[in-house]
Coordinates of C-alpha atoms and ligand atoms in Angstrom, one line a residue:
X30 CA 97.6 91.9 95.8
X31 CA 97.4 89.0 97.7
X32 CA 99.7 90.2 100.3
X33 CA 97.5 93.7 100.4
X34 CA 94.5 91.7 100.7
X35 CA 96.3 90.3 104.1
X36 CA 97.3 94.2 105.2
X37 CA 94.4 95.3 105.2
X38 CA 92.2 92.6 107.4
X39 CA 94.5 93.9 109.9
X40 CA 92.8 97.1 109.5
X41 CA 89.7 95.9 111.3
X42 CA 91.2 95.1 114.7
X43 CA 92.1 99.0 115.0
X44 CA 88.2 99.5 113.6
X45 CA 89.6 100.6 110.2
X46 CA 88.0 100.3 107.1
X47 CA 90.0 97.1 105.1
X48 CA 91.9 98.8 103.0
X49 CA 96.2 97.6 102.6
X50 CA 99.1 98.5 100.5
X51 CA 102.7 97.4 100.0
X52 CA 105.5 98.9 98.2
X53 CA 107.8 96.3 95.7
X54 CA 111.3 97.4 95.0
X55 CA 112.3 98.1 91.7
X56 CA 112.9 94.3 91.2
X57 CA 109.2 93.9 91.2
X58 CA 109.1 91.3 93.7
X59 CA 111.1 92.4 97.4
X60 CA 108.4 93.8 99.5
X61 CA 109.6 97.2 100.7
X62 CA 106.8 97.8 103.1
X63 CA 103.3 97.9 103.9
X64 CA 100.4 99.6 105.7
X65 CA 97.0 99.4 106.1
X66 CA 94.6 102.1 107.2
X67 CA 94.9 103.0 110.6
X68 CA 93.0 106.6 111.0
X69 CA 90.7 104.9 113.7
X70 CA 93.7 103.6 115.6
X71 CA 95.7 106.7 115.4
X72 CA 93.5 109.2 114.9
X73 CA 95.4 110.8 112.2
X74 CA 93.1 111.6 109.1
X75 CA 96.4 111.6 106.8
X76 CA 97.0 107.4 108.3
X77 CA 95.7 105.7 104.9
X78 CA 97.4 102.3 103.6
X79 CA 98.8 104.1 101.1
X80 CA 100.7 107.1 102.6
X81 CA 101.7 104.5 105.6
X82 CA 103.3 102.4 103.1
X83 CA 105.3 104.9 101.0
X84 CA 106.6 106.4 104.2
X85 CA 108.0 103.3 105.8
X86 CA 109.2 102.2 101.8
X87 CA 111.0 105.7 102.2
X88 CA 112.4 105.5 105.4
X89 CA 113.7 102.1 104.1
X90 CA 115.2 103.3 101.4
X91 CA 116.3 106.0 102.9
X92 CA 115.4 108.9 100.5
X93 CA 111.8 110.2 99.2
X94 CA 112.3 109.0 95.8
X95 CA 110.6 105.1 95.1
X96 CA 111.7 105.5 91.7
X97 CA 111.2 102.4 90.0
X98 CA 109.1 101.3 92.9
X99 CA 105.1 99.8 93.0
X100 CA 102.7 100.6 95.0
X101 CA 99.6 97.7 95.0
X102 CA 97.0 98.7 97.4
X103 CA 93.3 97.2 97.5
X104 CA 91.0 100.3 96.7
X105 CA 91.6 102.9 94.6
X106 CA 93.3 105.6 95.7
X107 CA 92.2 108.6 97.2
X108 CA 93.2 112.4 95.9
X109 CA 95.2 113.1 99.2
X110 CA 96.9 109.4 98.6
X111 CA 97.1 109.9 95.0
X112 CA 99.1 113.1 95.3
X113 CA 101.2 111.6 97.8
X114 CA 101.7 108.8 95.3
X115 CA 102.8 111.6 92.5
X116 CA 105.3 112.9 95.1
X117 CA 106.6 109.8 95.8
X118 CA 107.9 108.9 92.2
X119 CA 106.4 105.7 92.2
X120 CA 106.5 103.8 89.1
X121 CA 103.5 101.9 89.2
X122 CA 100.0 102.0 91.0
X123 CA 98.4 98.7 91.0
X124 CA 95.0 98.8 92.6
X125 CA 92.2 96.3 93.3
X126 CA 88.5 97.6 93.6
X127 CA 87.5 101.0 92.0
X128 CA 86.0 103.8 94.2
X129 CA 83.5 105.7 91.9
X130 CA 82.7 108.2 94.5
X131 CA 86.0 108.7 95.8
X132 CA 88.5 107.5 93.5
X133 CA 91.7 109.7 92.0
X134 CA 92.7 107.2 89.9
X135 CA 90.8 106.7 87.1
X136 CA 87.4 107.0 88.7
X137 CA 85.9 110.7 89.9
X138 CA 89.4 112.5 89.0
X139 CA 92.7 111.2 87.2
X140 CA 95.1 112.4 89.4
X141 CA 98.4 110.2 89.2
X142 CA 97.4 110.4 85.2
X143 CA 97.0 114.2 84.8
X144 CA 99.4 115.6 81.9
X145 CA 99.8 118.4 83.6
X146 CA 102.3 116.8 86.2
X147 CA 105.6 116.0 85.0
X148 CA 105.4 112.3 87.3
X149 CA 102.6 110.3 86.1
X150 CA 103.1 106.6 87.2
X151 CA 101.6 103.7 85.3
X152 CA 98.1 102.6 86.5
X153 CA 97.2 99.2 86.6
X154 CA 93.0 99.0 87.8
X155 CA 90.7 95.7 88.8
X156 CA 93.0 93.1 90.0
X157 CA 91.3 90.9 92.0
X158 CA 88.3 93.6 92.5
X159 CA 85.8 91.1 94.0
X160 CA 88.1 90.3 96.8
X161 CA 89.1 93.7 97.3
X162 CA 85.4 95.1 97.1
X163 CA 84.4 91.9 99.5
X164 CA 86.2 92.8 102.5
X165 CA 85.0 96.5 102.4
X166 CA 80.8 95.4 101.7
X167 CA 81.3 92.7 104.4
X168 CA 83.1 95.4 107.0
X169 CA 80.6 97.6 106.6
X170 CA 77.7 95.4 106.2
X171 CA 78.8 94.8 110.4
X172 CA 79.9 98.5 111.3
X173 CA 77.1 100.2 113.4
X174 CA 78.1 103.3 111.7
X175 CA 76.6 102.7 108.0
X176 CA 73.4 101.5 109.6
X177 CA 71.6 104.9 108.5
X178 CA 72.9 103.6 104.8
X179 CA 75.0 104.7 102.4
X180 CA 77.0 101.4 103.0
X181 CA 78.8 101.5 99.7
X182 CA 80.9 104.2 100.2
X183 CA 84.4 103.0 101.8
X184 CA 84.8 106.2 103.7
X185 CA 87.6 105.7 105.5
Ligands
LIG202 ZN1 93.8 107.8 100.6

């Protein structure tokens, strides 16, 4: 978590909301790849942490399935991410702070949990949440853009 925590203050420089994710290899420990959220910088509303990360783990791998693989990113993930996450095959989702208006992962919906998909990786929530949550109250505590409020909401 510690290295997601690092991903995603990269985020910022391309004014992205903090948010990062690496991909471990089965072994639990190689770092695969990581991403942070880059839909500012690219303009491309599909550019979370998450689907970044899994894409580059892939294209290391070289094949779609991360079987055995864990994906640790900072804020829970999203429905889009969370399906991509079920597609992926991941084993594991480790997660840092929970998104109650946003989150697919325990949250608003269960996504990666639902029985009624065949993949349904273990979920590990609230690992280092304050850190996680920190970085995204601080970013938008500065961003001109939540100065109308609703600064809670990591809308990224
Ligand atoms: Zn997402």
């Amino acid at each position: 978590m510690r290295l997601a925590l690092a991903e995603a203050g990269r985020a910022v420089r391309g004014g992205d909301v903090p948010v990062g994710a690496v991909v471990l290899a089965a072994d639990g420990t190689t770092v695969l790849a990581s991403g942070h959220n880059e839909r500012e910088a690219t303009g491309d509303p599909t550019a979370h942490a998450e689907v970044l990360a899994i894409r580059r783990a892939a294209a290391d791998l070289g094949e779609w399935r991360l079987s055995g693989c864990t994906l640790v990113v900072t804020l829970e993930p999203c429905t889009m991410c969370a399906g991509a996450l079920v597609q992926s095959r991941v084993d594991r989702v480790v997660y840092g702070a929970r998104d109650e208006k946003a989150g697919a992962a325990g949250s608003l919906w269960d996504v990666v949990r639902d029985r009624r998909l065949n993949h349904r990786p273990e979920v590990i929530g609230d690992v280092l949440p304050d850190d996680c949550a920190r970085l995204l109250t601080d970013f938008f505590r500065n961003s001109p853009r939540t100065s109308s409020g609703d600064s809670h909401r990591p809308d990224r």
